[in-house]
PDB file of N, CA and C in Angstrom:
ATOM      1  N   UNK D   1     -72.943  -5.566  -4.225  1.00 68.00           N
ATOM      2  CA  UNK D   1     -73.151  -4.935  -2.929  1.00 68.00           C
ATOM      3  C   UNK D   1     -74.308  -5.616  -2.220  1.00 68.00           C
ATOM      4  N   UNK D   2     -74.343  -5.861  -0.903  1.00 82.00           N
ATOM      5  CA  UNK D   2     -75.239  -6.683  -0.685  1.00 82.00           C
ATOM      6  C   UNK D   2     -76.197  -5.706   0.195  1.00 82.00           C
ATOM      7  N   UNK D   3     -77.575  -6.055   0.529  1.00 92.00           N
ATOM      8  CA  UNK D   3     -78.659  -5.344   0.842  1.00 92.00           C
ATOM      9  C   UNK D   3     -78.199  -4.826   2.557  1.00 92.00           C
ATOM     10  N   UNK D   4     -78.591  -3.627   2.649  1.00 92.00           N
ATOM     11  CA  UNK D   4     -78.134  -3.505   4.476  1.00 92.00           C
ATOM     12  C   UNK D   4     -79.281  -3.564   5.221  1.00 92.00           C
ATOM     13  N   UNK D   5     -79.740  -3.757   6.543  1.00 94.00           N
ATOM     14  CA  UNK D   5     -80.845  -4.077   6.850  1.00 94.00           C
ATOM     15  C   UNK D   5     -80.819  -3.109   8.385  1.00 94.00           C
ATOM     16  N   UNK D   6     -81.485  -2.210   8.663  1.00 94.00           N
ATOM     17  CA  UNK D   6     -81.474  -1.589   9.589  1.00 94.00           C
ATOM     18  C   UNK D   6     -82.059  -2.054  11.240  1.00 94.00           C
ATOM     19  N   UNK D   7     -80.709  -1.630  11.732  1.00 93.00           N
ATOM     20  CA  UNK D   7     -80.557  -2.666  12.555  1.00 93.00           C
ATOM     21  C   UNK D   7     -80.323  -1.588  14.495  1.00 93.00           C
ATOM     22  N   UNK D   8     -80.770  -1.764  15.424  1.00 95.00           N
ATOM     23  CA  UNK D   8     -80.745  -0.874  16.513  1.00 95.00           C
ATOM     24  C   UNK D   8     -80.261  -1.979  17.498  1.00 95.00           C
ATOM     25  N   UNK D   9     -78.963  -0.848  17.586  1.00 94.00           N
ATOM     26  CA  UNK D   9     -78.390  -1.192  18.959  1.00 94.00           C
ATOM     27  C   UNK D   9     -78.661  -0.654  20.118  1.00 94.00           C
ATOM     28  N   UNK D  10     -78.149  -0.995  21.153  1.00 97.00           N
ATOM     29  CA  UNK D  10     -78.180  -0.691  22.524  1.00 97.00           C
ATOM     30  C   UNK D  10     -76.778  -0.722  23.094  1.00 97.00           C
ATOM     31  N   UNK D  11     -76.298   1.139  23.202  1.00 97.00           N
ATOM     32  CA  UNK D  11     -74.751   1.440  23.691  1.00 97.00           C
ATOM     33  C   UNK D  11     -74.853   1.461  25.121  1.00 97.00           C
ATOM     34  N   UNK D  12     -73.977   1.431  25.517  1.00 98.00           N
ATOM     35  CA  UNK D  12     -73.685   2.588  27.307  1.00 98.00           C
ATOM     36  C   UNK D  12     -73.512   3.828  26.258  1.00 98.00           C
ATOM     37  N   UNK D  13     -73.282   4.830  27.407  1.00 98.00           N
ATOM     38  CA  UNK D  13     -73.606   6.615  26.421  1.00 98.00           C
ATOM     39  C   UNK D  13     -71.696   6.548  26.338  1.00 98.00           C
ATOM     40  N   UNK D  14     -70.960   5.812  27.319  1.00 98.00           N
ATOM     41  CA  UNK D  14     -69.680   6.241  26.873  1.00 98.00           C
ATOM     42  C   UNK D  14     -69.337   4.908  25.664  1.00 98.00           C
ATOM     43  N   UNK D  15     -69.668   4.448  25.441  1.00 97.00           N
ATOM     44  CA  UNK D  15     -69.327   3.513  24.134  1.00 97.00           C
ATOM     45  C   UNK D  15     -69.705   4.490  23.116  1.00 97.00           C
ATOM     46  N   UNK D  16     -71.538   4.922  22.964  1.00 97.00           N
ATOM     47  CA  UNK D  16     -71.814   5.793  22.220  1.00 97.00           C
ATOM     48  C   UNK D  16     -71.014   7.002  21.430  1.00 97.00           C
ATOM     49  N   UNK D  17     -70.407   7.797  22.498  1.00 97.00           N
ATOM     50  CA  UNK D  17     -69.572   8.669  22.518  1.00 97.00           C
ATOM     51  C   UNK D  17     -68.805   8.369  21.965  1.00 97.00           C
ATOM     52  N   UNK D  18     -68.084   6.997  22.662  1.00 97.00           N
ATOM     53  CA  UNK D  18     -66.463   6.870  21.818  1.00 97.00           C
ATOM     54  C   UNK D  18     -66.732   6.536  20.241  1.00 97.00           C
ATOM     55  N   UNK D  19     -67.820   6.075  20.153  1.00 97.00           N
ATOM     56  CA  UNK D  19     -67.945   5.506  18.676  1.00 97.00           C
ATOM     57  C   UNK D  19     -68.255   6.762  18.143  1.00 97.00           C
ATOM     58  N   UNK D  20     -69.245   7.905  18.271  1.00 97.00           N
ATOM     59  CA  UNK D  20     -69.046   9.463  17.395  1.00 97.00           C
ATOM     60  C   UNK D  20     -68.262   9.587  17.737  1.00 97.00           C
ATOM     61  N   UNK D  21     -66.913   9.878  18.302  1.00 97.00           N
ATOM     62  CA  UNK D  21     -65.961  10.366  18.526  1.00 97.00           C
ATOM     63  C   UNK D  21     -64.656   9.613  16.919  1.00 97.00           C
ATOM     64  N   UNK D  22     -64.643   8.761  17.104  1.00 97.00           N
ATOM     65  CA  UNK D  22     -63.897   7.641  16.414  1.00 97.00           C
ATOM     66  C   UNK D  22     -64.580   7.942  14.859  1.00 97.00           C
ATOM     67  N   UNK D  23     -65.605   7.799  15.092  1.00 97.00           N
ATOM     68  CA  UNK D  23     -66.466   8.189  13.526  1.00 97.00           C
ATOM     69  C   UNK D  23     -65.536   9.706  12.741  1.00 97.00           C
ATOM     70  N   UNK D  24     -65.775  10.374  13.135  1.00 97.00           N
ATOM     71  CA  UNK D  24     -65.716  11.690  12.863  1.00 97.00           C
ATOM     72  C   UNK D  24     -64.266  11.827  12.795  1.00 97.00           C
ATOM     73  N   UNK D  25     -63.410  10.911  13.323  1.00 97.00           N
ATOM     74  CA  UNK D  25     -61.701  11.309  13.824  1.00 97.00           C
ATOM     75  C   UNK D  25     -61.490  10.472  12.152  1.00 97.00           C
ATOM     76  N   UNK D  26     -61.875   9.307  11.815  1.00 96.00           N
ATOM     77  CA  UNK D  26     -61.730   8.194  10.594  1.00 96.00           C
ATOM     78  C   UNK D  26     -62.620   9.538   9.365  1.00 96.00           C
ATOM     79  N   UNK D  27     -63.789   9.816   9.680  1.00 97.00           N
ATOM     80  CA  UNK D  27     -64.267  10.604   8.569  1.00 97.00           C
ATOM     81  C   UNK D  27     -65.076   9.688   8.147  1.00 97.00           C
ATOM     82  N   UNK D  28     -65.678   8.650   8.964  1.00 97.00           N
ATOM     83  CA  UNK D  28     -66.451   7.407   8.238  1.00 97.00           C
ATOM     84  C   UNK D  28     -68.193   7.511   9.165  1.00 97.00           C
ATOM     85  N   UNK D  29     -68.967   6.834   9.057  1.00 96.00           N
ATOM     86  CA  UNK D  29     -70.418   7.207   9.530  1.00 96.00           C
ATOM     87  C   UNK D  29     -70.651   5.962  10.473  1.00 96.00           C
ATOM     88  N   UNK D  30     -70.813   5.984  11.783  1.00 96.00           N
ATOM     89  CA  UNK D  30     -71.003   5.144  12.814  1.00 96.00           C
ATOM     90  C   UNK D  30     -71.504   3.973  12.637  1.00 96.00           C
ATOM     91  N   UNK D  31     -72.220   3.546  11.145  1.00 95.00           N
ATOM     92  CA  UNK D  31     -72.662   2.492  10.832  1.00 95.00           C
ATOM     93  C   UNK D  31     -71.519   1.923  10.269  1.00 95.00           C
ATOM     94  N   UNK D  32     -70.590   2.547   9.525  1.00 95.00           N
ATOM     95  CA  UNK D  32     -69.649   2.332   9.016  1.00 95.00           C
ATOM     96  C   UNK D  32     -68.400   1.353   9.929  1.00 95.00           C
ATOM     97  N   UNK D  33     -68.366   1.869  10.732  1.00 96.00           N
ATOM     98  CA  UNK D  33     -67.724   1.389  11.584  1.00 96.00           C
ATOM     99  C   UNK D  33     -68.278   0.157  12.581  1.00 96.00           C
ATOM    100  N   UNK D  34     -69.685   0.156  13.125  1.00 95.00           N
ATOM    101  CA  UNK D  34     -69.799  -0.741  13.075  1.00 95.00           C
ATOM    102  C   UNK D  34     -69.930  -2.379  12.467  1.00 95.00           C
ATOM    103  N   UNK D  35     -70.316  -2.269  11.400  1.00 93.00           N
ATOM    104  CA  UNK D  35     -69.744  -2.928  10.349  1.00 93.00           C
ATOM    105  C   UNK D  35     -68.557  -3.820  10.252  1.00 93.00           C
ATOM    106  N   UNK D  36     -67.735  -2.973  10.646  1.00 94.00           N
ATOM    107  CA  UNK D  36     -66.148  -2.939  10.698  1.00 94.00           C
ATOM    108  C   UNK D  36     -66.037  -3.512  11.765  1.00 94.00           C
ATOM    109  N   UNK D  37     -66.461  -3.564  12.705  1.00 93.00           N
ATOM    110  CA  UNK D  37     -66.254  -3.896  13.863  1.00 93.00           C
ATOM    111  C   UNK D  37     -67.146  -5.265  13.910  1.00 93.00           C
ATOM    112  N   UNK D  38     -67.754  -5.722  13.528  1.00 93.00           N
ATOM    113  CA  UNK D  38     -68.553  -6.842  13.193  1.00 93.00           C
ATOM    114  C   UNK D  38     -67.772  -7.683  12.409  1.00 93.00           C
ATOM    115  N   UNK D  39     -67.585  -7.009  11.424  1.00 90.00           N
ATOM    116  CA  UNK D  39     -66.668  -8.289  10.346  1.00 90.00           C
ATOM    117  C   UNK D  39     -65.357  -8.847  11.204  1.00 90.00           C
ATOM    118  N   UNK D  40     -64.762  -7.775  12.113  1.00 90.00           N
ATOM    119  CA  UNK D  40     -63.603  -8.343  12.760  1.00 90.00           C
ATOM    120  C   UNK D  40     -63.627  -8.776  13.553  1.00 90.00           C
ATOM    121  N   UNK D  41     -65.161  -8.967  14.319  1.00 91.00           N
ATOM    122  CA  UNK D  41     -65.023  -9.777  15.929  1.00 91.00           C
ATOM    123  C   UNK D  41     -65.667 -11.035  15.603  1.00 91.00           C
ATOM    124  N   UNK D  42     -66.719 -11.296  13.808  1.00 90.00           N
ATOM    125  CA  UNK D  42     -67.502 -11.895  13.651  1.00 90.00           C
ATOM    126  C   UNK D  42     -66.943 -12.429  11.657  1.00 90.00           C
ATOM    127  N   UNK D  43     -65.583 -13.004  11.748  1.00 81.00           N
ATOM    128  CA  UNK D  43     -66.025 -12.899  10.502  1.00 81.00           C
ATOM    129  C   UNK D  43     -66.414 -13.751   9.525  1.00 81.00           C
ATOM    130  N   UNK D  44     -66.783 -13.601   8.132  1.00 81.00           N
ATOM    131  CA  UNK D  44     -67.097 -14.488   6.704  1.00 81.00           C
ATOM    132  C   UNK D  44     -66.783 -15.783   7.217  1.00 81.00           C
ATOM    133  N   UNK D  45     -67.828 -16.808   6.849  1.00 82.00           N
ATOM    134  CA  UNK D  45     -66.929 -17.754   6.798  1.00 82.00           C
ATOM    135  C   UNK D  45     -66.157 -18.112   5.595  1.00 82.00           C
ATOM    136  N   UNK D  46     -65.430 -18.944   5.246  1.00 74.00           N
ATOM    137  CA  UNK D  46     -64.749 -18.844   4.309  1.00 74.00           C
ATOM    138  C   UNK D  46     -65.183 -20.379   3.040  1.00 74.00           C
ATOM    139  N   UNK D  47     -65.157 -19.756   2.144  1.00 70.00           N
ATOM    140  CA  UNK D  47     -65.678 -20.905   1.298  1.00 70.00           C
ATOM    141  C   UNK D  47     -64.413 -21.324   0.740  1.00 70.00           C
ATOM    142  N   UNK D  48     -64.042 -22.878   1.636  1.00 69.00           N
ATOM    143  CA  UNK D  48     -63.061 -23.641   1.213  1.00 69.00           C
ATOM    144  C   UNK D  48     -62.443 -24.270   0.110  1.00 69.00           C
ATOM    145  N   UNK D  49     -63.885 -24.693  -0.811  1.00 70.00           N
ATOM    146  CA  UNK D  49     -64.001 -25.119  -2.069  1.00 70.00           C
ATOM    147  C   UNK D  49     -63.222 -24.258  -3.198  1.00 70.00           C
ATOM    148  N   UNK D  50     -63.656 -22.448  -2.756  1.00 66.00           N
ATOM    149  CA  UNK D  50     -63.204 -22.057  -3.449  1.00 66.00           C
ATOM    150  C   UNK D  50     -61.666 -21.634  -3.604  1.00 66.00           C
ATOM    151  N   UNK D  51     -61.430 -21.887  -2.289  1.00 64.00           N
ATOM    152  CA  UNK D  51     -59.862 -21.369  -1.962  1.00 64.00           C
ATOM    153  C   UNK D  51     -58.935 -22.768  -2.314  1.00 64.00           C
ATOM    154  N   UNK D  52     -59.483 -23.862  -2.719  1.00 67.00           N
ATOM    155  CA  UNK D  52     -58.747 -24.970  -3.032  1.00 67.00           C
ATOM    156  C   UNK D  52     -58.536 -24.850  -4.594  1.00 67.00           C
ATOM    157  N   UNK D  53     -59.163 -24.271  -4.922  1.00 68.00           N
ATOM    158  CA  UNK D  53     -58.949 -23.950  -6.385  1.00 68.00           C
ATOM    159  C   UNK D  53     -57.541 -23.247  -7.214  1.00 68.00           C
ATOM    160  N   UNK D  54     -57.017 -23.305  -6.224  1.00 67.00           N
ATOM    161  CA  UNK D  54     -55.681 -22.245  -6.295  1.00 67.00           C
ATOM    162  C   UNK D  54     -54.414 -23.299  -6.224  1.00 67.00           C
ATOM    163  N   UNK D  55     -54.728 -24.638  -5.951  1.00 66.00           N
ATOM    164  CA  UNK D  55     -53.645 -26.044  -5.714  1.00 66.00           C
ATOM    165  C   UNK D  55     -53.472 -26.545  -7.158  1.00 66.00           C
ATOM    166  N   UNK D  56     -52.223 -26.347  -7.132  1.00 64.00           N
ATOM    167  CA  UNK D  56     -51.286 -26.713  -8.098  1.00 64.00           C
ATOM    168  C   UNK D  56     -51.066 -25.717  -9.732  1.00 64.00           C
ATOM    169  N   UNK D  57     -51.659 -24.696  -8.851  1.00 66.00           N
ATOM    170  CA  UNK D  57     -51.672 -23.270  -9.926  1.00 66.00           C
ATOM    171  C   UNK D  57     -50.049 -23.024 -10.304  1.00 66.00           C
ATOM    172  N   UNK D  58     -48.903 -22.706  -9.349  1.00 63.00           N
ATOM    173  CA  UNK D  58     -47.401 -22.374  -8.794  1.00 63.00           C
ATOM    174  C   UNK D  58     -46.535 -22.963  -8.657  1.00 63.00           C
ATOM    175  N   UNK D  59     -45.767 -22.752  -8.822  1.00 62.00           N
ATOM    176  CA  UNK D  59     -44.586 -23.796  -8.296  1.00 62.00           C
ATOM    177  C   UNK D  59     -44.094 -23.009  -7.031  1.00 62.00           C
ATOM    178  N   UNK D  60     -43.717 -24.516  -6.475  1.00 56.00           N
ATOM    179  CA  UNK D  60     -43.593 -24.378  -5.327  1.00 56.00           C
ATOM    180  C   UNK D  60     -41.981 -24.333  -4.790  1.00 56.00           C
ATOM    181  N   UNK D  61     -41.219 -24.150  -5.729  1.00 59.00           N
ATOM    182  CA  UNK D  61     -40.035 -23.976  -5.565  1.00 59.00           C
ATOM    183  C   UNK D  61     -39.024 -25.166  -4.934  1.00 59.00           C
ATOM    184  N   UNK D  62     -39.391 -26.281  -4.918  1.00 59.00           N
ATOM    185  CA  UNK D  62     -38.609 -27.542  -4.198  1.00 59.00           C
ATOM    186  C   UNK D  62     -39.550 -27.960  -3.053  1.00 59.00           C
ATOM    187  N   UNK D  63     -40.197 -27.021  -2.450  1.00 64.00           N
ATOM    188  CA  UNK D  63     -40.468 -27.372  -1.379  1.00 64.00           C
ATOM    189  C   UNK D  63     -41.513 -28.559  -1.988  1.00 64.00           C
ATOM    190  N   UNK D  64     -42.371 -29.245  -0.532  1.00 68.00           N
ATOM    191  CA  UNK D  64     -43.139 -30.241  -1.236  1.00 68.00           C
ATOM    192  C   UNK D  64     -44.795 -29.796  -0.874  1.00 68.00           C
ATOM    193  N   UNK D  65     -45.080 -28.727  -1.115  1.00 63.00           N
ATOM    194  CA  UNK D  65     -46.495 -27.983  -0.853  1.00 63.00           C
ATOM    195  C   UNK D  65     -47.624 -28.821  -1.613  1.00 63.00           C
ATOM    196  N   UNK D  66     -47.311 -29.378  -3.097  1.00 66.00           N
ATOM    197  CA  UNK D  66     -48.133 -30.462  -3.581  1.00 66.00           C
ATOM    198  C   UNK D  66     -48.482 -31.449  -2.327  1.00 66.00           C
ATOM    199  N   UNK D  67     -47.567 -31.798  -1.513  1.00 73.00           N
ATOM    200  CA  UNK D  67     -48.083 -33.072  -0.866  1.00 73.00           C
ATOM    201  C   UNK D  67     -48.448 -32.804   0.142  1.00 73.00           C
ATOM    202  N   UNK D  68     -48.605 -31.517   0.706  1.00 75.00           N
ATOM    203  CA  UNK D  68     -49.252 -31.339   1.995  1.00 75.00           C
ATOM    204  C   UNK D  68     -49.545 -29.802   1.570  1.00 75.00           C
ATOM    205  N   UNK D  69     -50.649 -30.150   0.653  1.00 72.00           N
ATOM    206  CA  UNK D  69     -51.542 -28.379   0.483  1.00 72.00           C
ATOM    207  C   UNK D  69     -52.534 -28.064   1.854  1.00 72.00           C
ATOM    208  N   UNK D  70     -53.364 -28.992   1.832  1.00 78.00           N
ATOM    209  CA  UNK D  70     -54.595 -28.533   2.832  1.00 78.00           C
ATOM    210  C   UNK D  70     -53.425 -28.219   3.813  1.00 78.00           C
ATOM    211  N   UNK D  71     -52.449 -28.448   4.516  1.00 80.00           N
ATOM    212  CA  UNK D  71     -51.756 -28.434   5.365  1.00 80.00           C
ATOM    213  C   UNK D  71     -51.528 -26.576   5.474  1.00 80.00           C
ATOM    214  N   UNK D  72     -50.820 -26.709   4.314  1.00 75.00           N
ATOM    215  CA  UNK D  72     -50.344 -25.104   4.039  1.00 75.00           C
ATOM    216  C   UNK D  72     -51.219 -24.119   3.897  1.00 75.00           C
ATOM    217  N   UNK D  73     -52.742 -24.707   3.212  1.00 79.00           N
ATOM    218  CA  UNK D  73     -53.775 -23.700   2.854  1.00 79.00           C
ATOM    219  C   UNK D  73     -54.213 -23.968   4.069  1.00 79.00           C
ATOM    220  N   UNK D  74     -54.529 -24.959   5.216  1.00 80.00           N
ATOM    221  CA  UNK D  74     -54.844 -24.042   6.331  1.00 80.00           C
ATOM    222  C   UNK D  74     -54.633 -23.398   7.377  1.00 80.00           C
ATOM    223  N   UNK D  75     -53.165 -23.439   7.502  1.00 80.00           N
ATOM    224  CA  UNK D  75     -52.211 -22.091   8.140  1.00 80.00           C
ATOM    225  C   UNK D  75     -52.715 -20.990   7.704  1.00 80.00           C
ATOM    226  N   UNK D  76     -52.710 -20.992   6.528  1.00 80.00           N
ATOM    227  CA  UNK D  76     -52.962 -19.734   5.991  1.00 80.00           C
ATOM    228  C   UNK D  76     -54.729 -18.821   6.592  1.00 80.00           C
ATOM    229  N   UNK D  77     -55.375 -20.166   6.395  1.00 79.00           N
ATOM    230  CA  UNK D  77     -56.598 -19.757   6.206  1.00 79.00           C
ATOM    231  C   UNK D  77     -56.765 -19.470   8.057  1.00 79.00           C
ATOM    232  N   UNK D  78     -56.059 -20.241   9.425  1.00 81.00           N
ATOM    233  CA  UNK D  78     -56.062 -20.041  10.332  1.00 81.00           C
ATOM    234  C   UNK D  78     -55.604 -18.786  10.584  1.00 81.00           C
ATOM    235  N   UNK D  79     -54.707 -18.211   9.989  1.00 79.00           N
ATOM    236  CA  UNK D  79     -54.087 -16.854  10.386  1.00 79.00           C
ATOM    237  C   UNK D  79     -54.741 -15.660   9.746  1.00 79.00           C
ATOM    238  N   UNK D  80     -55.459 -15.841   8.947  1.00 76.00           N
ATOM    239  CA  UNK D  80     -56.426 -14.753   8.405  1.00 76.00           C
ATOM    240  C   UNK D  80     -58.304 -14.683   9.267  1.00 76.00           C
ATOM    241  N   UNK D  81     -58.239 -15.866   9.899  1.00 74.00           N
ATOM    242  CA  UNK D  81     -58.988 -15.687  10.184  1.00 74.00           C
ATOM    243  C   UNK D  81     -59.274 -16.480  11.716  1.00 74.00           C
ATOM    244  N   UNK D  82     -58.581 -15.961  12.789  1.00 71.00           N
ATOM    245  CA  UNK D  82     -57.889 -17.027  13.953  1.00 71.00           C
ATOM    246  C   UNK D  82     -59.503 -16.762  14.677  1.00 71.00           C
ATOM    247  N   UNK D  83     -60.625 -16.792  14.308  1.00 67.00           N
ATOM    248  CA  UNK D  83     -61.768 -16.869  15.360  1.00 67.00           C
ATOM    249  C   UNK D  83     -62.218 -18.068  14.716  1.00 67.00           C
ATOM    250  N   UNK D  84     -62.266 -18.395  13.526  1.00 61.00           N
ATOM    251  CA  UNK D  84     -62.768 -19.493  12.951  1.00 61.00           C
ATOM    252  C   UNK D  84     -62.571 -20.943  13.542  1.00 61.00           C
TER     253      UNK D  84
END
């Protein structure tokens, strides 16, 4: 779990609102959600090294994914994470 660091924003009162509002409707705590809302407008970058580690684990069924992995692993990695 990594350390949280307390942190003050600055809402309009109707953002404010909508966010207790939204809090309380989820059952989750406004930090909570912001959070959430951070990771998805802002997210991880992704450690490539480790996601290459996974080439030539499968078969690939005929297709020819051996010869064009980075190709395939970064579709993948573009669609999980299309801000990157």
């Amino acid at each position: 779990m990594s350390i949280m660091v307390k942190t003050l924003v600055y809402l309009e009162e109707d953002q404010r609102l909508r966010l207790l509002r939204e809090a309380k409707r989820q059952g989750k705590t406004v930090s909570q959600l912001m959070r959430e809302a951070v990771n998805l407008r802002v997210p991880a970058p992704i450690d490539r090294k480790r996601g290459m580690g996974i080439v030539g684990l499968f078969s690939g069924g005929g297709d020819n994914v051996s010869e064009r992995h980075h190709e395939v692993l970064g579709e993948i990695f573009r669609k999980k994470n299309p801000h990157e």
